[in-house]
């Protein structure tokens, strides 16, 4: 297999409704898509999860573009094979920039799976036909509005609800949702918004309202604060932003700072890296699950395939296409199935078709690189 070209496109899709987190509001998503093509016409697609602004993480559209054009695409064109794990090893000496690396790695996994006639999940060793999912609900203008929104997602069939929280939007909305729906599974995610002094407060309201999981309440580097919150807690403490590689995971496991691991393909640098992290967590008795970054159907497909692997035992933040975008870039769209699940596509590679007409309508700029 020889790579003949790599096309990098900047795409914009409008969200069906604004998504508000502790770090800001997103009304539309601008992101990068990578399309690799081999000499014999095989394609591989990758989606980058970096946003325009460095809010969730320090990477941005601009840093990813710079790293891809200046370092990672040249490394890819130099690489003798198109093996994704070889690409991970070849670029390990470049520090950070994992979202940029994952853009290429995911496209290589798609390409490698297609070249063997396998789906991405089979290529990675996954066997599930359907994966359990939940929905992540942004901060809403009012508590009553939040309760209504949660009710709509429950009616649509979502069984696990993750509420975005921050100081000032925590105990009151969580209590209201718990009161309206006494038996549902509630998770919360703060995206690092609390000071480390908030351990006691968070523990109290999360325990009082039977929250099953508290995700990343403290800053990325605050491993000991997460360990203090986890100690003897009646809920799981999940790490997202803190875990960026094998070393950060092993240190956090050692410190007992997590009882759940959110694996995001982009944050950790790719599907094969995410698979390795989930295996490490499982050996330590910690369950993993797949997190989302409001991906289009392309990134979503990669994530659904990864969720089909055995170490991912908790429901993923991967919802149906219509929860994000009026018209997804892929066909068929992802739809919520029985028991709050999404079906793992069966065809080769990511197993969904990219609808070129929709993609070209959403494309703002595009550049093609050749060997
Ligand atoms: O922390 O999980 C997060 C979206 C953007 C940035 C960070 C996060 C999220 C989500 C969305 O929670 C999950 C989804 O894609 O459905
Ligand atoms: Mg999170």
Short mmCIF file of N, CA and C in Angstrom, two decimals, residues 70-247:
data_model
loop_
_atom_site.label_atom_id
_atom_site.label_comp_id
_atom_site.label_asym_id
_atom_site.label_seq_id
_atom_site.Cartn_x
_atom_site.Cartn_y
_atom_site.Cartn_z
N UNK A 70 3.54 20.67 9.05
CA UNK A 70 4.97 20.82 9.30
C UNK A 70 5.68 19.55 9.74
N UNK A 71 4.95 18.66 10.42
CA UNK A 71 5.63 17.50 11.02
C UNK A 71 5.01 16.15 10.71
N UNK A 72 3.69 16.02 10.95
CA UNK A 72 3.13 14.67 10.96
C UNK A 72 2.82 14.13 9.57
N UNK A 73 2.34 15.00 8.65
CA UNK A 73 2.13 14.50 7.29
C UNK A 73 3.47 14.17 6.61
N UNK A 74 4.50 15.03 6.77
CA UNK A 74 5.81 14.63 6.22
C UNK A 74 6.29 13.30 6.81
N UNK A 75 6.08 13.08 8.10
CA UNK A 75 6.49 11.81 8.72
C UNK A 75 5.71 10.65 8.11
N UNK A 76 4.43 10.90 7.85
CA UNK A 76 3.61 9.85 7.25
C UNK A 76 4.09 9.52 5.83
N UNK A 77 4.40 10.55 5.04
CA UNK A 77 4.87 10.31 3.67
C UNK A 77 6.22 9.59 3.65
N UNK A 78 7.02 9.76 4.73
CA UNK A 78 8.32 9.08 4.82
C UNK A 78 8.20 7.64 5.28
N UNK A 79 7.07 7.33 5.95
CA UNK A 79 6.92 6.02 6.58
C UNK A 79 6.78 4.93 5.53
N UNK A 80 7.55 3.83 5.66
CA UNK A 80 7.49 2.78 4.63
C UNK A 80 6.13 2.07 4.57
N UNK A 81 5.49 1.84 5.70
CA UNK A 81 4.19 1.15 5.67
C UNK A 81 3.11 2.13 6.10
N UNK A 82 1.86 1.71 6.00
CA UNK A 82 0.77 2.56 6.47
C UNK A 82 0.17 2.00 7.76
N UNK A 83 1.00 1.31 8.53
CA UNK A 83 0.55 0.71 9.78
C UNK A 83 0.34 1.79 10.84
N UNK A 84 -0.87 1.87 11.43
CA UNK A 84 -1.15 2.93 12.42
C UNK A 84 -0.20 2.91 13.62
N UNK A 85 0.13 1.72 14.12
CA UNK A 85 1.00 1.68 15.30
C UNK A 85 2.44 2.10 14.95
N UNK A 86 2.82 1.86 13.71
CA UNK A 86 4.14 2.34 13.28
C UNK A 86 4.15 3.87 13.24
N UNK A 87 3.02 4.45 12.82
CA UNK A 87 2.93 5.92 12.81
C UNK A 87 3.00 6.47 14.24
N UNK A 88 2.33 5.79 15.18
CA UNK A 88 2.38 6.23 16.58
C UNK A 88 3.83 6.19 17.09
N UNK A 89 4.53 5.12 16.77
CA UNK A 89 5.94 5.02 17.23
C UNK A 89 6.82 6.06 16.54
N UNK A 90 6.59 6.26 15.24
CA UNK A 90 7.43 7.19 14.47
C UNK A 90 7.27 8.64 14.93
N UNK A 91 6.11 8.95 15.51
CA UNK A 91 5.87 10.35 15.92
C UNK A 91 5.94 10.51 17.44
N UNK A 92 6.35 9.46 18.16
CA UNK A 92 6.39 9.53 19.63
C UNK A 92 7.39 10.57 20.11
N UNK A 93 8.45 10.82 19.31
CA UNK A 93 9.46 11.78 19.76
C UNK A 93 8.96 13.22 19.68
N UNK A 94 7.88 13.46 18.93
CA UNK A 94 7.26 14.79 18.92
C UNK A 94 6.35 14.89 20.13
N UNK A 95 6.60 15.88 20.98
CA UNK A 95 5.84 15.96 22.23
C UNK A 95 4.43 16.50 22.00
N UNK A 96 3.49 15.92 22.74
CA UNK A 96 2.12 16.44 22.75
C UNK A 96 1.42 16.36 21.40
N UNK A 97 0.55 17.33 21.14
CA UNK A 97 -0.18 17.43 19.87
C UNK A 97 -0.88 16.13 19.50
N UNK A 98 -1.54 15.57 20.51
CA UNK A 98 -2.14 14.25 20.31
C UNK A 98 -3.37 14.29 19.42
N UNK A 99 -4.10 15.40 19.47
CA UNK A 99 -5.28 15.50 18.58
C UNK A 99 -4.83 15.52 17.12
N UNK A 100 -3.72 16.19 16.87
CA UNK A 100 -3.18 16.21 15.50
C UNK A 100 -2.74 14.80 15.09
N UNK A 101 -2.03 14.11 15.98
CA UNK A 101 -1.58 12.74 15.68
C UNK A 101 -2.78 11.81 15.44
N UNK A 102 -3.81 11.97 16.29
CA UNK A 102 -4.99 11.09 16.17
C UNK A 102 -5.69 11.28 14.83
N UNK A 103 -5.62 12.48 14.26
CA UNK A 103 -6.27 12.72 12.97
C UNK A 103 -5.70 11.76 11.93
N UNK A 104 -4.38 11.61 11.94
CA UNK A 104 -3.73 10.69 10.99
C UNK A 104 -3.92 9.24 11.42
N UNK A 105 -3.74 8.97 12.70
CA UNK A 105 -3.84 7.58 13.17
C UNK A 105 -5.20 6.98 12.85
N UNK A 106 -6.27 7.75 13.09
CA UNK A 106 -7.62 7.20 12.84
C UNK A 106 -7.82 6.94 11.35
N UNK A 107 -7.30 7.84 10.50
CA UNK A 107 -7.42 7.63 9.05
C UNK A 107 -6.64 6.38 8.63
N UNK A 108 -5.48 6.16 9.27
CA UNK A 108 -4.69 4.96 8.95
C UNK A 108 -5.40 3.68 9.39
N UNK A 109 -6.08 3.75 10.53
CA UNK A 109 -6.82 2.57 10.99
C UNK A 109 -7.95 2.26 9.99
N UNK A 110 -8.67 3.31 9.55
CA UNK A 110 -9.73 3.11 8.55
C UNK A 110 -9.16 2.46 7.29
N UNK A 111 -8.04 3.03 6.82
CA UNK A 111 -7.39 2.53 5.60
C UNK A 111 -6.91 1.08 5.77
N UNK A 112 -6.26 0.78 6.89
CA UNK A 112 -5.73 -0.56 7.13
C UNK A 112 -6.85 -1.58 7.23
N UNK A 113 -7.93 -1.19 7.93
CA UNK A 113 -9.07 -2.10 8.06
C UNK A 113 -9.67 -2.39 6.68
N UNK A 114 -9.88 -1.32 5.88
CA UNK A 114 -10.43 -1.50 4.52
C UNK A 114 -9.55 -2.39 3.67
N UNK A 115 -8.24 -2.23 3.79
CA UNK A 115 -7.34 -3.01 2.92
C UNK A 115 -7.43 -4.49 3.26
N UNK A 116 -7.88 -4.82 4.48
CA UNK A 116 -8.07 -6.23 4.84
C UNK A 116 -9.51 -6.67 4.76
N UNK A 117 -10.38 -5.78 4.29
CA UNK A 117 -11.81 -6.12 4.19
C UNK A 117 -12.48 -6.25 5.54
N UNK A 118 -11.91 -5.60 6.56
CA UNK A 118 -12.47 -5.69 7.91
C UNK A 118 -13.09 -4.36 8.32
N UNK A 119 -14.04 -4.42 9.24
CA UNK A 119 -14.52 -3.19 9.86
C UNK A 119 -13.44 -2.71 10.82
N UNK A 120 -13.49 -1.43 11.16
CA UNK A 120 -12.52 -0.88 12.12
C UNK A 120 -12.59 -1.66 13.44
N UNK A 121 -13.79 -1.99 13.92
CA UNK A 121 -13.87 -2.70 15.21
C UNK A 121 -13.23 -4.08 15.12
N UNK A 122 -13.48 -4.81 14.03
CA UNK A 122 -12.85 -6.14 13.90
C UNK A 122 -11.33 -6.00 13.79
N UNK A 123 -10.89 -4.99 13.04
CA UNK A 123 -9.46 -4.74 12.89
C UNK A 123 -8.81 -4.50 14.26
N UNK A 124 -9.54 -3.81 15.15
CA UNK A 124 -9.00 -3.51 16.48
C UNK A 124 -9.23 -4.63 17.48
N UNK A 125 -10.00 -5.65 17.08
CA UNK A 125 -10.24 -6.79 17.97
C UNK A 125 -11.56 -6.71 18.73
N UNK A 126 -12.49 -5.88 18.25
CA UNK A 126 -13.80 -5.75 18.91
C UNK A 126 -14.80 -6.73 18.35
N UNK A 127 -15.73 -7.16 19.18
CA UNK A 127 -16.69 -8.17 18.73
C UNK A 127 -18.14 -7.73 18.87
N UNK A 128 -18.41 -6.65 19.63
CA UNK A 128 -19.81 -6.28 19.87
C UNK A 128 -20.48 -5.80 18.60
N UNK A 129 -21.79 -6.11 18.49
CA UNK A 129 -22.57 -5.63 17.34
C UNK A 129 -23.26 -4.33 17.67
N UNK A 130 -23.55 -4.12 18.95
CA UNK A 130 -24.16 -2.87 19.40
C UNK A 130 -23.39 -2.39 20.62
N UNK A 131 -23.32 -1.09 20.81
CA UNK A 131 -22.62 -0.56 21.98
C UNK A 131 -23.58 0.30 22.81
N UNK A 132 -23.44 0.21 24.13
CA UNK A 132 -24.31 0.96 25.04
C UNK A 132 -23.87 2.42 25.07
N UNK A 133 -24.84 3.31 24.96
CA UNK A 133 -24.52 4.74 24.95
C UNK A 133 -25.45 5.52 25.87
N UNK A 134 -25.01 6.74 26.20
CA UNK A 134 -25.84 7.68 26.95
C UNK A 134 -25.81 9.02 26.24
N UNK A 135 -26.26 10.06 26.93
CA UNK A 135 -26.25 11.37 26.31
C UNK A 135 -25.67 12.38 27.29
N UNK A 136 -24.91 13.32 26.75
CA UNK A 136 -24.29 14.37 27.54
C UNK A 136 -25.12 15.64 27.36
N UNK A 137 -25.65 16.17 28.45
CA UNK A 137 -26.58 17.30 28.37
C UNK A 137 -25.88 18.57 28.85
N UNK A 138 -25.81 19.54 27.97
CA UNK A 138 -25.12 20.80 28.30
C UNK A 138 -25.86 21.60 29.36
N UNK A 139 -25.18 22.63 29.86
CA UNK A 139 -25.77 23.57 30.81
C UNK A 139 -26.90 24.30 30.09
N UNK A 140 -28.06 24.40 30.76
CA UNK A 140 -29.25 24.98 30.13
C UNK A 140 -29.55 26.35 30.73
N UNK A 141 -30.34 27.19 30.03
CA UNK A 141 -30.67 28.51 30.57
C UNK A 141 -31.40 28.44 31.91
N UNK A 142 -32.25 27.44 32.12
CA UNK A 142 -33.00 27.33 33.37
C UNK A 142 -33.03 25.88 33.85
N UNK A 143 -33.28 25.72 35.16
CA UNK A 143 -33.38 24.37 35.74
C UNK A 143 -34.59 23.64 35.16
N UNK A 144 -35.72 24.37 35.03
CA UNK A 144 -36.92 23.74 34.47
C UNK A 144 -36.65 23.26 33.04
N UNK A 145 -35.91 24.08 32.29
CA UNK A 145 -35.54 23.72 30.92
C UNK A 145 -34.67 22.47 30.89
N UNK A 146 -33.76 22.35 31.86
CA UNK A 146 -32.91 21.16 31.94
C UNK A 146 -33.74 19.91 32.20
N UNK A 147 -34.67 20.02 33.16
CA UNK A 147 -35.51 18.86 33.50
C UNK A 147 -36.31 18.43 32.26
N UNK A 148 -36.83 19.42 31.52
CA UNK A 148 -37.58 19.12 30.29
C UNK A 148 -36.68 18.43 29.26
N UNK A 149 -35.48 18.97 29.09
CA UNK A 149 -34.54 18.41 28.10
C UNK A 149 -34.18 16.96 28.45
N UNK A 150 -33.92 16.73 29.74
CA UNK A 150 -33.58 15.37 30.19
C UNK A 150 -34.76 14.43 29.89
N UNK A 151 -35.98 14.92 30.16
CA UNK A 151 -37.18 14.12 29.89
C UNK A 151 -37.28 13.73 28.42
N UNK A 152 -36.94 14.68 27.54
CA UNK A 152 -37.00 14.38 26.11
C UNK A 152 -35.98 13.31 25.72
N UNK A 153 -34.77 13.39 26.31
CA UNK A 153 -33.76 12.37 26.00
C UNK A 153 -34.18 11.01 26.55
N UNK A 154 -34.80 11.00 27.73
CA UNK A 154 -35.29 9.73 28.29
C UNK A 154 -36.37 9.15 27.39
N UNK A 155 -37.27 10.02 26.90
CA UNK A 155 -38.33 9.57 26.00
C UNK A 155 -37.75 9.01 24.70
N UNK A 156 -36.64 9.63 24.26
CA UNK A 156 -36.00 9.15 23.03
C UNK A 156 -35.32 7.79 23.25
N UNK A 157 -35.11 7.40 24.51
CA UNK A 157 -34.55 6.07 24.79
C UNK A 157 -33.19 6.06 25.45
N UNK A 158 -32.62 7.24 25.74
CA UNK A 158 -31.32 7.26 26.42
C UNK A 158 -31.49 6.86 27.87
N UNK A 159 -30.64 5.95 28.32
CA UNK A 159 -30.79 5.43 29.68
C UNK A 159 -29.84 6.08 30.66
N UNK A 160 -28.74 6.60 30.18
CA UNK A 160 -27.79 7.21 31.12
C UNK A 160 -27.62 8.66 30.71
N UNK A 161 -27.77 9.55 31.70
CA UNK A 161 -27.75 10.98 31.43
C UNK A 161 -26.52 11.58 32.10
N UNK A 162 -25.69 12.27 31.30
CA UNK A 162 -24.55 12.99 31.88
C UNK A 162 -24.87 14.48 31.85
N UNK A 163 -24.79 15.11 33.03
CA UNK A 163 -25.08 16.54 33.13
C UNK A 163 -23.76 17.30 33.22
N UNK A 164 -23.64 18.33 32.38
CA UNK A 164 -22.49 19.21 32.51
C UNK A 164 -22.73 20.11 33.73
N UNK A 165 -21.72 20.22 34.60
CA UNK A 165 -21.87 21.05 35.80
C UNK A 165 -20.70 22.03 35.90
N UNK A 166 -20.88 23.00 36.77
CA UNK A 166 -19.81 23.96 37.11
C UNK A 166 -20.24 24.62 38.41
N UNK A 167 -19.33 25.31 39.11
CA UNK A 167 -19.74 26.00 40.33
C UNK A 167 -20.92 26.93 40.00
N UNK A 168 -22.01 26.81 40.77
CA UNK A 168 -23.20 27.61 40.49
C UNK A 168 -24.23 26.88 39.64
N UNK A 169 -23.84 25.82 38.99
CA UNK A 169 -24.79 24.98 38.23
C UNK A 169 -24.47 23.53 38.58
N UNK A 170 -24.79 23.16 39.84
CA UNK A 170 -24.49 21.79 40.26
C UNK A 170 -25.58 21.23 41.16
N UNK A 171 -25.52 21.57 42.44
CA UNK A 171 -26.46 20.92 43.36
C UNK A 171 -27.92 21.14 42.98
N UNK A 172 -28.28 22.39 42.61
CA UNK A 172 -29.70 22.68 42.34
C UNK A 172 -30.20 21.93 41.09
N UNK A 173 -29.52 22.03 39.95
CA UNK A 173 -30.01 21.26 38.79
C UNK A 173 -29.93 19.74 39.00
N UNK A 174 -28.90 19.25 39.69
CA UNK A 174 -28.81 17.81 39.92
C UNK A 174 -29.97 17.34 40.80
N UNK A 175 -30.27 18.12 41.84
CA UNK A 175 -31.39 17.75 42.72
C UNK A 175 -32.71 17.73 41.93
N UNK A 176 -32.89 18.73 41.06
CA UNK A 176 -34.15 18.82 40.29
C UNK A 176 -34.30 17.62 39.35
N UNK A 177 -33.20 17.24 38.70
CA UNK A 177 -33.28 16.10 37.77
C UNK A 177 -33.53 14.81 38.56
N UNK A 178 -32.83 14.67 39.70
CA UNK A 178 -33.04 13.48 40.54
C UNK A 178 -34.47 13.40 41.04
N UNK A 179 -35.03 14.57 41.42
CA UNK A 179 -36.39 14.60 41.95
C UNK A 179 -37.41 14.22 40.86
N UNK A 180 -37.16 14.71 39.64
CA UNK A 180 -38.11 14.43 38.54
C UNK A 180 -38.00 12.97 38.07
N UNK A 181 -36.80 12.41 38.17
CA UNK A 181 -36.58 11.04 37.66
C UNK A 181 -35.81 10.24 38.69
N UNK A 182 -36.53 9.71 39.69
CA UNK A 182 -35.86 9.10 40.86
C UNK A 182 -34.93 7.93 40.54
N UNK A 183 -35.17 7.22 39.42
CA UNK A 183 -34.42 5.97 39.21
C UNK A 183 -33.36 6.03 38.12
N UNK A 184 -33.19 7.18 37.46
CA UNK A 184 -32.26 7.17 36.31
C UNK A 184 -30.80 7.22 36.76
N UNK A 185 -29.93 6.80 35.84
CA UNK A 185 -28.49 6.85 36.11
C UNK A 185 -27.97 8.23 35.73
N UNK A 186 -27.47 8.97 36.72
CA UNK A 186 -26.97 10.34 36.49
C UNK A 186 -25.46 10.37 36.66
N UNK A 187 -24.77 10.92 35.64
CA UNK A 187 -23.35 11.22 35.75
C UNK A 187 -23.21 12.75 35.67
N UNK A 188 -22.12 13.28 36.20
CA UNK A 188 -21.85 14.71 36.01
C UNK A 188 -20.41 14.89 35.50
N UNK A 189 -20.21 15.99 34.76
CA UNK A 189 -18.89 16.28 34.19
C UNK A 189 -18.62 17.78 34.34
N UNK A 190 -17.52 18.15 35.04
CA UNK A 190 -17.24 19.56 35.31
C UNK A 190 -16.14 20.14 34.44
N UNK A 191 -15.46 19.33 33.64
CA UNK A 191 -14.37 19.84 32.80
C UNK A 191 -13.43 20.76 33.58
N UNK A 192 -12.97 20.29 34.76
CA UNK A 192 -11.92 20.94 35.55
C UNK A 192 -12.34 22.23 36.25
N UNK A 193 -13.65 22.49 36.37
CA UNK A 193 -14.09 23.81 36.80
C UNK A 193 -13.96 24.10 38.30
N UNK A 194 -13.71 23.07 39.14
CA UNK A 194 -13.70 23.31 40.60
C UNK A 194 -12.28 23.48 41.14
N UNK A 195 -12.15 24.32 42.19
CA UNK A 195 -10.86 24.38 42.89
C UNK A 195 -10.70 23.10 43.72
N UNK A 196 -9.47 22.73 44.03
CA UNK A 196 -9.24 21.48 44.76
C UNK A 196 -9.81 21.52 46.18
N UNK A 197 -10.17 22.72 46.64
CA UNK A 197 -10.77 22.84 47.98
C UNK A 197 -12.24 22.41 47.98
N UNK A 198 -12.80 22.07 46.83
CA UNK A 198 -14.24 21.75 46.76
C UNK A 198 -14.54 20.27 46.99
N UNK A 199 -13.54 19.49 47.38
CA UNK A 199 -13.73 18.04 47.54
C UNK A 199 -14.97 17.71 48.39
N UNK A 200 -15.03 18.32 49.59
CA UNK A 200 -16.10 18.01 50.53
C UNK A 200 -17.48 18.36 49.99
N UNK A 201 -17.58 19.55 49.38
CA UNK A 201 -18.87 20.02 48.84
C UNK A 201 -19.37 19.10 47.73
N UNK A 202 -18.48 18.78 46.80
CA UNK A 202 -18.88 17.93 45.67
C UNK A 202 -19.34 16.57 46.19
N UNK A 203 -18.54 16.04 47.14
CA UNK A 203 -18.87 14.73 47.69
C UNK A 203 -20.29 14.73 48.28
N UNK A 204 -20.64 15.82 48.97
CA UNK A 204 -21.94 15.89 49.62
C UNK A 204 -23.08 15.89 48.61
N UNK A 205 -23.07 16.82 47.64
CA UNK A 205 -24.24 16.85 46.74
C UNK A 205 -24.29 15.64 45.81
N UNK A 206 -23.12 15.15 45.41
CA UNK A 206 -23.12 13.98 44.51
C UNK A 206 -23.68 12.76 45.25
N UNK A 207 -23.27 12.58 46.51
CA UNK A 207 -23.77 11.43 47.29
C UNK A 207 -25.26 11.61 47.59
N UNK A 208 -25.66 12.82 48.01
CA UNK A 208 -27.06 13.07 48.38
C UNK A 208 -28.03 12.74 47.25
N UNK A 209 -27.61 12.99 46.00
CA UNK A 209 -28.54 12.81 44.88
C UNK A 209 -28.20 11.57 44.06
N UNK A 210 -27.44 10.68 44.66
CA UNK A 210 -27.11 9.38 44.03
C UNK A 210 -26.55 9.53 42.64
N UNK A 211 -25.58 10.41 42.51
CA UNK A 211 -24.85 10.55 41.25
C UNK A 211 -23.93 9.32 41.13
N UNK A 212 -23.94 8.67 39.97
CA UNK A 212 -23.17 7.43 39.82
C UNK A 212 -21.70 7.70 39.49
N UNK A 213 -21.45 8.87 38.87
CA UNK A 213 -20.08 9.15 38.44
C UNK A 213 -19.82 10.65 38.36
N UNK A 214 -18.69 11.08 38.88
CA UNK A 214 -18.26 12.48 38.81
C UNK A 214 -17.01 12.54 37.94
N UNK A 215 -17.11 13.28 36.82
CA UNK A 215 -16.02 13.32 35.85
C UNK A 215 -15.23 14.62 35.94
N UNK A 216 -13.93 14.48 36.04
CA UNK A 216 -12.96 15.57 35.97
C UNK A 216 -13.42 16.87 36.65
N UNK A 217 -13.69 16.83 37.97
CA UNK A 217 -14.07 18.08 38.64
C UNK A 217 -12.91 19.06 38.76
N UNK A 218 -11.67 18.56 38.91
CA UNK A 218 -10.51 19.41 39.23
C UNK A 218 -9.56 19.54 38.04
N UNK A 219 -8.66 20.52 38.12
CA UNK A 219 -7.72 20.71 37.01
C UNK A 219 -6.95 19.44 36.64
N UNK A 220 -6.57 19.43 35.39
CA UNK A 220 -5.86 18.30 34.78
C UNK A 220 -4.75 17.73 35.66
N UNK A 221 -3.94 18.62 36.27
CA UNK A 221 -2.77 18.13 37.03
C UNK A 221 -3.09 17.77 38.48
N UNK A 222 -4.35 18.02 38.91
CA UNK A 222 -4.70 17.85 40.33
C UNK A 222 -5.04 16.39 40.63
N UNK A 223 -4.05 15.53 40.53
CA UNK A 223 -4.28 14.09 40.72
C UNK A 223 -4.67 13.79 42.17
N UNK A 224 -3.97 14.43 43.13
CA UNK A 224 -4.26 14.11 44.53
C UNK A 224 -5.66 14.54 44.95
N UNK A 225 -6.16 15.65 44.42
CA UNK A 225 -7.53 16.08 44.76
C UNK A 225 -8.55 15.05 44.26
N UNK A 226 -8.31 14.52 43.06
CA UNK A 226 -9.22 13.48 42.56
C UNK A 226 -9.15 12.23 43.44
N UNK A 227 -7.95 11.92 43.93
CA UNK A 227 -7.79 10.75 44.81
C UNK A 227 -8.54 10.97 46.13
N UNK A 228 -8.47 12.20 46.65
CA UNK A 228 -9.20 12.50 47.90
C UNK A 228 -10.70 12.36 47.70
N UNK A 229 -11.19 12.83 46.56
CA UNK A 229 -12.63 12.71 46.28
C UNK A 229 -13.03 11.24 46.13
N UNK A 230 -12.15 10.45 45.52
CA UNK A 230 -12.49 9.04 45.23
C UNK A 230 -12.49 8.18 46.49
N UNK A 231 -11.69 8.57 47.49
CA UNK A 231 -11.52 7.72 48.66
C UNK A 231 -12.84 7.50 49.40
N UNK A 232 -13.32 6.26 49.38
CA UNK A 232 -14.55 5.90 50.09
C UNK A 232 -15.83 6.51 49.51
N UNK A 233 -15.75 7.11 48.31
CA UNK A 233 -16.93 7.77 47.75
C UNK A 233 -17.95 6.74 47.27
N UNK A 234 -19.26 7.07 47.40
CA UNK A 234 -20.29 6.17 46.91
C UNK A 234 -20.55 6.35 45.41
N UNK A 235 -19.65 7.04 44.71
CA UNK A 235 -19.77 7.22 43.25
C UNK A 235 -18.39 6.99 42.65
N UNK A 236 -18.36 6.75 41.33
CA UNK A 236 -17.06 6.62 40.65
C UNK A 236 -16.49 8.02 40.39
N UNK A 237 -15.18 8.14 40.46
CA UNK A 237 -14.51 9.35 40.01
C UNK A 237 -13.86 9.01 38.67
N UNK A 238 -14.25 9.80 37.64
CA UNK A 238 -13.76 9.52 36.29
C UNK A 238 -12.76 10.60 35.88
N UNK A 239 -11.67 10.18 35.25
CA UNK A 239 -10.73 11.15 34.70
C UNK A 239 -10.87 11.20 33.18
N UNK A 240 -10.88 12.42 32.65
CA UNK A 240 -10.93 12.68 31.21
C UNK A 240 -9.63 13.43 30.87
N UNK A 241 -9.63 14.77 31.03
CA UNK A 241 -8.49 15.59 30.61
C UNK A 241 -7.17 15.20 31.26
N UNK A 242 -7.19 14.65 32.48
CA UNK A 242 -5.93 14.30 33.17
C UNK A 242 -5.14 13.19 32.48
N UNK A 243 -5.84 12.34 31.76
CA UNK A 243 -5.17 11.15 31.21
C UNK A 243 -4.85 11.37 29.73
N UNK A 244 -3.57 11.55 29.45
CA UNK A 244 -3.18 11.83 28.07
C UNK A 244 -2.27 10.76 27.49
N UNK A 245 -1.74 9.87 28.33
CA UNK A 245 -0.84 8.83 27.83
C UNK A 245 -0.69 7.73 28.89
N UNK A 246 0.15 6.74 28.60
CA UNK A 246 0.30 5.59 29.49
C UNK A 246 0.87 6.00 30.85
N UNK A 247 1.81 6.95 30.84
CA UNK A 247 2.44 7.35 32.10
C UNK A 247 1.44 8.07 33.00
#
